[in-house]
């Protein structure tokens, strides 16, 4: 690992980003041309001390997940993201799938412009790649898991705690929607081993999943009306919209409520409540 080159590269990318590019306000006393170190750390979900050590050419080799988070925070394109992994002496992960996937620039650009709307980018297997602060306030922080458990569909059928996001009476609807969506993804990926392993495990571990999979219902989850259970605001009724990337591997989700409704008022309160004292898994 080349600490000095990695440090220089990180600083050069940080200097090129303006606060407005990532949904931040510039403020009156900004002395650096781009982002501050602590701002990059915040965007990447890292401690400011850890990121500062990286820019000083010190510290341990960053993990694949840390590098992916930095690539998203610094808005790196595909070549720059791969270069970051090479400098850190890490294998470049696949571009579209998994928790270290590179968020497609078009979706990330739209996410940046949804500063006051809960929004996040997920993979086609419902692994959350990046979310904005309103989405974190609505859905909770990211799960501390890797592998198949990073998929909310996987956790929905194997972890009862994941279902606390929705009222119990809505669970059958979400189960059917998740399975029908996964059927469509499995067909599009055409024999992908990751999908096949997930389906095999879920059929083995969940009788509900196995029964729904046997129906062969197929439907991508494009839009939905959701009731989300929030720990401070109770049930929030929202419309969930989905924008698919051209290759179908990633999706931008955002949540809205009609003006004048209770849901709209609750969304406004989220900006005040933020993520304080919230210890829930990220979902969608």
CSV table of C-alpha atoms in Angstrom, one decimal:
chain,number,residue,atom,x,y,z
A,1,UNK,CA,0.0,0.0,0.0
A,2,UNK,CA,1.4,3.4,-1.0
A,3,UNK,CA,0.4,5.6,1.9
A,4,UNK,CA,1.9,8.8,0.4
A,5,UNK,CA,0.2,8.5,-3.0
A,6,UNK,CA,-3.1,7.5,-1.4
A,7,UNK,CA,-3.0,10.6,0.9
A,8,UNK,CA,-2.2,12.9,-2.0
A,9,UNK,CA,-5.0,11.4,-4.2
A,10,UNK,CA,-7.6,11.8,-1.4
A,11,UNK,CA,-6.6,15.4,-0.8
A,12,UNK,CA,-6.6,16.3,-4.5
A,13,UNK,CA,-10.2,14.8,-4.9
A,14,UNK,CA,-11.4,16.6,-1.7
A,15,UNK,CA,-10.1,20.0,-3.0
A,16,UNK,CA,-12.2,19.6,-6.2
A,17,UNK,CA,-15.6,19.2,-4.6
A,18,UNK,CA,-17.7,22.2,-3.6
A,19,UNK,CA,-20.0,21.8,-0.6
A,20,UNK,CA,-23.1,22.5,-2.9
A,21,UNK,CA,-22.1,19.4,-5.0
A,22,UNK,CA,-22.8,17.1,-2.0
A,23,UNK,CA,-25.7,19.0,-0.5
A,24,UNK,CA,-23.7,21.0,2.1
A,25,UNK,CA,-23.8,24.7,2.7
A,26,UNK,CA,-20.6,26.6,2.2
A,27,UNK,CA,-20.8,28.8,5.3
A,28,UNK,CA,-19.1,32.2,5.8
A,29,UNK,CA,-15.6,31.1,7.1
A,30,UNK,CA,-14.5,28.5,4.6
A,31,UNK,CA,-10.7,28.5,4.1
A,32,UNK,CA,-10.3,25.5,1.9
A,33,UNK,CA,-11.2,25.4,-1.8
A,34,UNK,CA,-13.2,22.2,-1.5
A,35,UNK,CA,-14.5,20.1,1.4
A,36,UNK,CA,-13.1,20.0,4.8
A,37,UNK,CA,-11.6,16.8,6.1
A,38,UNK,CA,-14.4,16.4,8.7
A,39,UNK,CA,-17.0,16.8,5.9
A,40,UNK,CA,-15.5,14.0,3.9
A,41,UNK,CA,-15.5,11.9,7.0
A,42,UNK,CA,-19.1,12.7,7.7
A,43,UNK,CA,-20.2,11.9,4.2
A,44,UNK,CA,-18.3,8.6,4.3
A,45,UNK,CA,-19.5,7.6,7.8
A,46,UNK,CA,-16.0,7.7,9.2
A,47,UNK,CA,-14.4,9.4,12.2
A,48,UNK,CA,-12.7,12.6,11.4
A,49,UNK,CA,-9.5,11.4,13.1
A,50,UNK,CA,-9.4,8.3,11.0
A,51,UNK,CA,-9.8,10.2,7.8
A,52,UNK,CA,-7.2,12.8,8.8
A,53,UNK,CA,-4.7,10.0,9.4
A,54,UNK,CA,-5.3,8.7,5.9
A,55,UNK,CA,-4.7,12.1,4.4
A,56,UNK,CA,-1.5,12.3,6.4
A,57,UNK,CA,-0.2,9.1,4.9
A,58,UNK,CA,-0.6,7.1,8.2
A,59,UNK,CA,-2.8,4.5,9.7
A,60,UNK,CA,-3.8,1.0,8.7
A,61,UNK,CA,-4.8,-0.2,5.3
A,62,UNK,CA,-8.5,0.9,4.7
A,63,UNK,CA,-11.0,-1.9,4.1
A,64,UNK,CA,-13.0,-2.4,1.0
A,65,UNK,CA,-16.1,-1.0,2.6
A,66,UNK,CA,-14.2,2.2,3.7
A,67,UNK,CA,-12.8,2.7,0.2
A,68,UNK,CA,-16.2,2.3,-1.3
A,69,UNK,CA,-17.6,4.9,1.2
A,70,UNK,CA,-14.8,7.3,0.4
A,71,UNK,CA,-15.4,6.9,-3.4
A,72,UNK,CA,-19.0,7.8,-2.9
A,73,UNK,CA,-18.2,10.7,-0.6
A,74,UNK,CA,-15.7,12.1,-3.0
A,75,UNK,CA,-18.0,11.5,-6.0
A,76,UNK,CA,-15.3,9.5,-7.9
A,77,UNK,CA,-16.1,8.2,-11.4
A,78,UNK,CA,-15.4,4.6,-12.3
A,79,UNK,CA,-11.7,5.1,-13.2
A,80,UNK,CA,-10.9,7.2,-10.2
A,81,UNK,CA,-12.7,4.8,-7.9
A,82,UNK,CA,-10.6,1.9,-9.3
A,83,UNK,CA,-7.4,3.9,-8.9
A,84,UNK,CA,-8.3,4.5,-5.2
A,85,UNK,CA,-8.6,0.8,-4.7
A,86,UNK,CA,-5.3,0.2,-6.5
A,87,UNK,CA,-3.5,2.8,-4.3
A,88,UNK,CA,-4.8,1.0,-1.2
A,89,UNK,CA,-3.7,-2.3,-2.5
A,90,UNK,CA,-7.2,-3.7,-2.5
A,91,UNK,CA,-9.0,-5.8,-5.1
A,92,UNK,CA,-11.5,-3.7,-7.1
A,93,UNK,CA,-15.0,-5.0,-6.3
A,94,UNK,CA,-17.7,-5.5,-8.9
A,95,UNK,CA,-19.2,-2.2,-10.1
A,96,UNK,CA,-22.9,-2.9,-9.5
A,97,UNK,CA,-23.5,-5.4,-6.7
A,98,UNK,CA,-22.6,-5.8,-3.0
A,99,UNK,CA,-22.1,-3.3,-0.2
A,100,UNK,CA,-18.9,-2.0,-1.9
A,101,UNK,CA,-20.5,-1.4,-5.2
A,102,UNK,CA,-19.9,1.9,-7.0
A,103,UNK,CA,-23.0,4.0,-7.0
A,104,UNK,CA,-23.8,5.0,-10.6
A,105,UNK,CA,-23.1,8.7,-11.1
A,106,UNK,CA,-26.5,9.5,-12.5
A,107,UNK,CA,-28.3,8.1,-9.4
A,108,UNK,CA,-25.8,9.8,-7.1
A,109,UNK,CA,-26.3,13.1,-8.8
A,110,UNK,CA,-30.0,12.9,-8.3
A,111,UNK,CA,-29.6,11.8,-4.6
A,112,UNK,CA,-27.5,15.0,-4.0
A,113,UNK,CA,-30.4,17.1,-5.2
A,114,UNK,CA,-32.9,15.5,-2.8
A,115,UNK,CA,-31.5,17.3,0.2
A,116,UNK,CA,-34.8,17.6,2.0
A,117,UNK,CA,-36.4,14.3,0.8
A,118,UNK,CA,-35.7,10.9,2.3
A,119,UNK,CA,-33.8,9.1,-0.5
A,120,UNK,CA,-31.3,6.3,-0.9
A,121,UNK,CA,-29.6,4.1,-3.5
A,122,UNK,CA,-29.9,0.4,-3.2
A,123,UNK,CA,-28.8,-2.6,-5.3
A,124,UNK,CA,-31.3,-4.9,-7.1
A,125,UNK,CA,-31.0,-7.2,-4.0
A,126,UNK,CA,-32.0,-4.4,-1.7
A,127,UNK,CA,-28.6,-3.7,-0.2
A,128,UNK,CA,-28.4,0.0,0.7
A,129,UNK,CA,-25.4,1.6,-0.8
A,130,UNK,CA,-25.8,5.3,0.3
A,131,UNK,CA,-28.6,7.3,1.9
A,132,UNK,CA,-29.1,11.0,2.6
A,133,UNK,CA,-29.7,12.4,6.2
A,134,UNK,CA,-33.5,12.5,5.9
A,135,UNK,CA,-33.5,8.8,4.9
A,136,UNK,CA,-31.3,8.0,7.9
A,137,UNK,CA,-33.8,9.8,10.1
A,138,UNK,CA,-36.7,8.0,8.6
A,139,UNK,CA,-35.3,4.5,8.3
A,140,UNK,CA,-32.4,4.4,10.8
A,141,UNK,CA,-28.7,3.8,10.5
A,142,UNK,CA,-27.1,1.1,8.3
A,143,UNK,CA,-27.0,-2.5,9.5
A,144,UNK,CA,-23.6,-3.7,10.8
A,145,UNK,CA,-23.6,-6.7,8.6
A,146,UNK,CA,-21.9,-7.9,5.4
A,147,UNK,CA,-22.7,-10.6,2.9
A,148,UNK,CA,-26.2,-11.9,2.3
A,149,UNK,CA,-27.5,-10.3,5.5
A,150,UNK,CA,-26.8,-6.9,3.9
A,151,UNK,CA,-29.9,-7.5,1.8
A,152,UNK,CA,-33.1,-6.3,3.4
A,153,UNK,CA,-35.0,-9.0,1.5
A,154,UNK,CA,-32.7,-11.6,3.2
A,155,UNK,CA,-33.2,-10.1,6.6
A,156,UNK,CA,-37.0,-9.7,6.0
A,157,UNK,CA,-37.3,-13.5,5.9
A,158,UNK,CA,-34.7,-14.5,8.4
A,159,UNK,CA,-34.6,-11.8,11.1
A,160,UNK,CA,-37.9,-10.9,12.8
A,161,UNK,CA,-36.5,-7.6,14.0
A,162,UNK,CA,-36.2,-6.4,10.4
A,163,UNK,CA,-40.0,-6.4,10.2
A,164,UNK,CA,-40.4,-3.8,12.9
A,165,UNK,CA,-40.2,-1.1,10.2
A,166,UNK,CA,-43.7,-1.9,9.0
A,167,UNK,CA,-47.0,-2.5,10.9
A,168,UNK,CA,-47.7,-6.3,11.4
A,169,UNK,CA,-50.9,-6.1,9.2
A,170,UNK,CA,-48.8,-4.9,6.3
A,171,UNK,CA,-46.2,-7.7,6.4
A,172,UNK,CA,-48.0,-10.1,4.0
A,173,UNK,CA,-48.1,-7.3,1.3
A,174,UNK,CA,-44.4,-6.6,1.7
A,175,UNK,CA,-43.5,-10.3,1.7
A,176,UNK,CA,-45.3,-10.8,-1.6
A,177,UNK,CA,-43.8,-7.7,-3.1
A,178,UNK,CA,-40.2,-8.7,-2.1
A,179,UNK,CA,-40.5,-12.2,-3.5
A,180,UNK,CA,-42.1,-11.1,-6.8
A,181,UNK,CA,-39.3,-8.5,-7.2
A,182,UNK,CA,-36.6,-11.1,-6.5
A,183,UNK,CA,-38.2,-13.4,-9.1
A,184,UNK,CA,-37.8,-10.6,-11.7
A,185,UNK,CA,-34.2,-9.9,-10.6
A,186,UNK,CA,-33.2,-13.6,-10.7
A,187,UNK,CA,-34.6,-13.9,-14.3
A,188,UNK,CA,-32.7,-10.7,-15.4
A,189,UNK,CA,-29.4,-11.9,-13.9
A,190,UNK,CA,-29.8,-15.3,-15.5
A,191,UNK,CA,-28.2,-17.9,-13.3
A,192,UNK,CA,-26.2,-15.5,-11.2
A,193,UNK,CA,-24.6,-17.5,-8.3
A,194,UNK,CA,-25.2,-14.8,-5.7
A,195,UNK,CA,-29.0,-14.8,-6.4
A,196,UNK,CA,-29.2,-18.6,-6.6
A,197,UNK,CA,-27.5,-19.0,-3.2
A,198,UNK,CA,-29.8,-16.4,-1.7
A,199,UNK,CA,-32.9,-18.0,-3.0
A,200,UNK,CA,-31.7,-21.5,-2.0
A,201,UNK,CA,-31.0,-20.3,1.6
A,202,UNK,CA,-34.3,-18.4,1.9
A,203,UNK,CA,-36.3,-21.4,0.7
A,204,UNK,CA,-34.5,-23.5,3.3
A,205,UNK,CA,-34.9,-21.1,6.2
A,206,UNK,CA,-38.3,-19.6,5.5
A,207,UNK,CA,-41.5,-21.5,4.8
A,208,UNK,CA,-43.2,-18.3,3.9
A,209,UNK,CA,-40.6,-17.4,1.3
A,210,UNK,CA,-40.7,-21.0,-0.1
A,211,UNK,CA,-44.5,-20.8,-0.5
A,212,UNK,CA,-44.4,-17.4,-2.2
A,213,UNK,CA,-41.5,-18.4,-4.4
A,214,UNK,CA,-43.5,-21.4,-5.7
A,215,UNK,CA,-46.3,-19.1,-6.9
A,216,UNK,CA,-43.9,-17.7,-9.6
A,217,UNK,CA,-45.4,-14.2,-9.3
A,218,UNK,CA,-43.1,-11.7,-11.0
A,219,UNK,CA,-43.2,-7.9,-10.5
A,220,UNK,CA,-40.5,-5.3,-10.1
A,221,UNK,CA,-41.2,-3.0,-7.2
A,222,UNK,CA,-41.6,0.3,-8.9
A,223,UNK,CA,-43.9,2.3,-6.6
A,224,UNK,CA,-45.6,1.5,-3.4
A,225,UNK,CA,-47.6,3.2,-0.6
A,226,UNK,CA,-45.9,2.4,2.7
A,227,UNK,CA,-46.7,2.8,6.3
A,228,UNK,CA,-43.4,3.2,8.2
A,229,UNK,CA,-43.2,2.7,12.0
A,230,UNK,CA,-41.0,5.5,13.3
A,231,UNK,CA,-39.8,5.3,17.0
A,232,UNK,CA,-40.7,8.9,17.7
A,233,UNK,CA,-43.4,9.9,15.2
A,234,UNK,CA,-45.4,6.6,15.1
A,235,UNK,CA,-46.8,5.4,11.8
A,236,UNK,CA,-45.9,7.6,8.8
A,237,UNK,CA,-47.8,7.1,5.6
A,238,UNK,CA,-45.7,7.8,2.5
A,239,UNK,CA,-45.4,7.0,-1.2
A,240,UNK,CA,-42.2,5.3,-2.2
A,241,UNK,CA,-40.9,5.9,-5.7
A,242,UNK,CA,-38.2,4.0,-7.6
A,243,UNK,CA,-35.9,5.1,-10.4
A,244,UNK,CA,-33.9,2.2,-12.0
A,245,UNK,CA,-30.5,2.5,-13.5
A,246,UNK,CA,-30.2,1.7,-17.2
A,247,UNK,CA,-28.8,-1.8,-16.4
A,248,UNK,CA,-31.3,-2.4,-13.6
A,249,UNK,CA,-28.6,-3.2,-11.1
A,250,UNK,CA,-29.2,-0.2,-8.9
A,251,UNK,CA,-32.3,1.9,-7.8
A,252,UNK,CA,-32.9,5.3,-6.4
A,253,UNK,CA,-35.7,5.3,-3.8
A,254,UNK,CA,-37.3,8.4,-2.5
A,255,UNK,CA,-40.3,9.0,-0.1
A,256,UNK,CA,-42.9,11.7,-0.4
A,257,UNK,CA,-46.3,12.6,1.0
A,258,UNK,CA,-49.1,14.7,-0.5
A,259,UNK,CA,-49.0,18.3,0.7
A,260,UNK,CA,-51.3,19.0,3.7
A,261,UNK,CA,-51.3,15.4,4.9
A,262,UNK,CA,-50.1,14.1,8.2
A,263,UNK,CA,-47.3,12.3,6.4
A,264,UNK,CA,-46.1,15.6,5.0
A,265,UNK,CA,-46.1,17.2,8.5
A,266,UNK,CA,-44.2,14.2,9.9
A,267,UNK,CA,-41.5,14.5,7.2
A,268,UNK,CA,-41.0,18.1,8.2
A,269,UNK,CA,-40.5,17.0,11.8
A,270,UNK,CA,-37.9,14.5,10.8
A,271,UNK,CA,-35.5,17.3,9.9
A,272,UNK,CA,-35.8,18.5,13.5
A,273,UNK,CA,-35.6,15.0,15.1
A,274,UNK,CA,-32.8,13.8,12.9
A,275,UNK,CA,-31.1,10.6,13.9
A,276,UNK,CA,-30.7,11.3,17.6
A,277,UNK,CA,-31.2,8.4,19.8
A,278,UNK,CA,-32.3,6.2,17.0
A,279,UNK,CA,-30.9,2.6,17.0
A,280,UNK,CA,-32.7,0.9,14.2
A,281,UNK,CA,-31.4,-1.0,11.2
A,282,UNK,CA,-31.5,0.6,7.8
A,283,UNK,CA,-34.2,-0.7,5.5
A,284,UNK,CA,-36.4,0.6,2.7
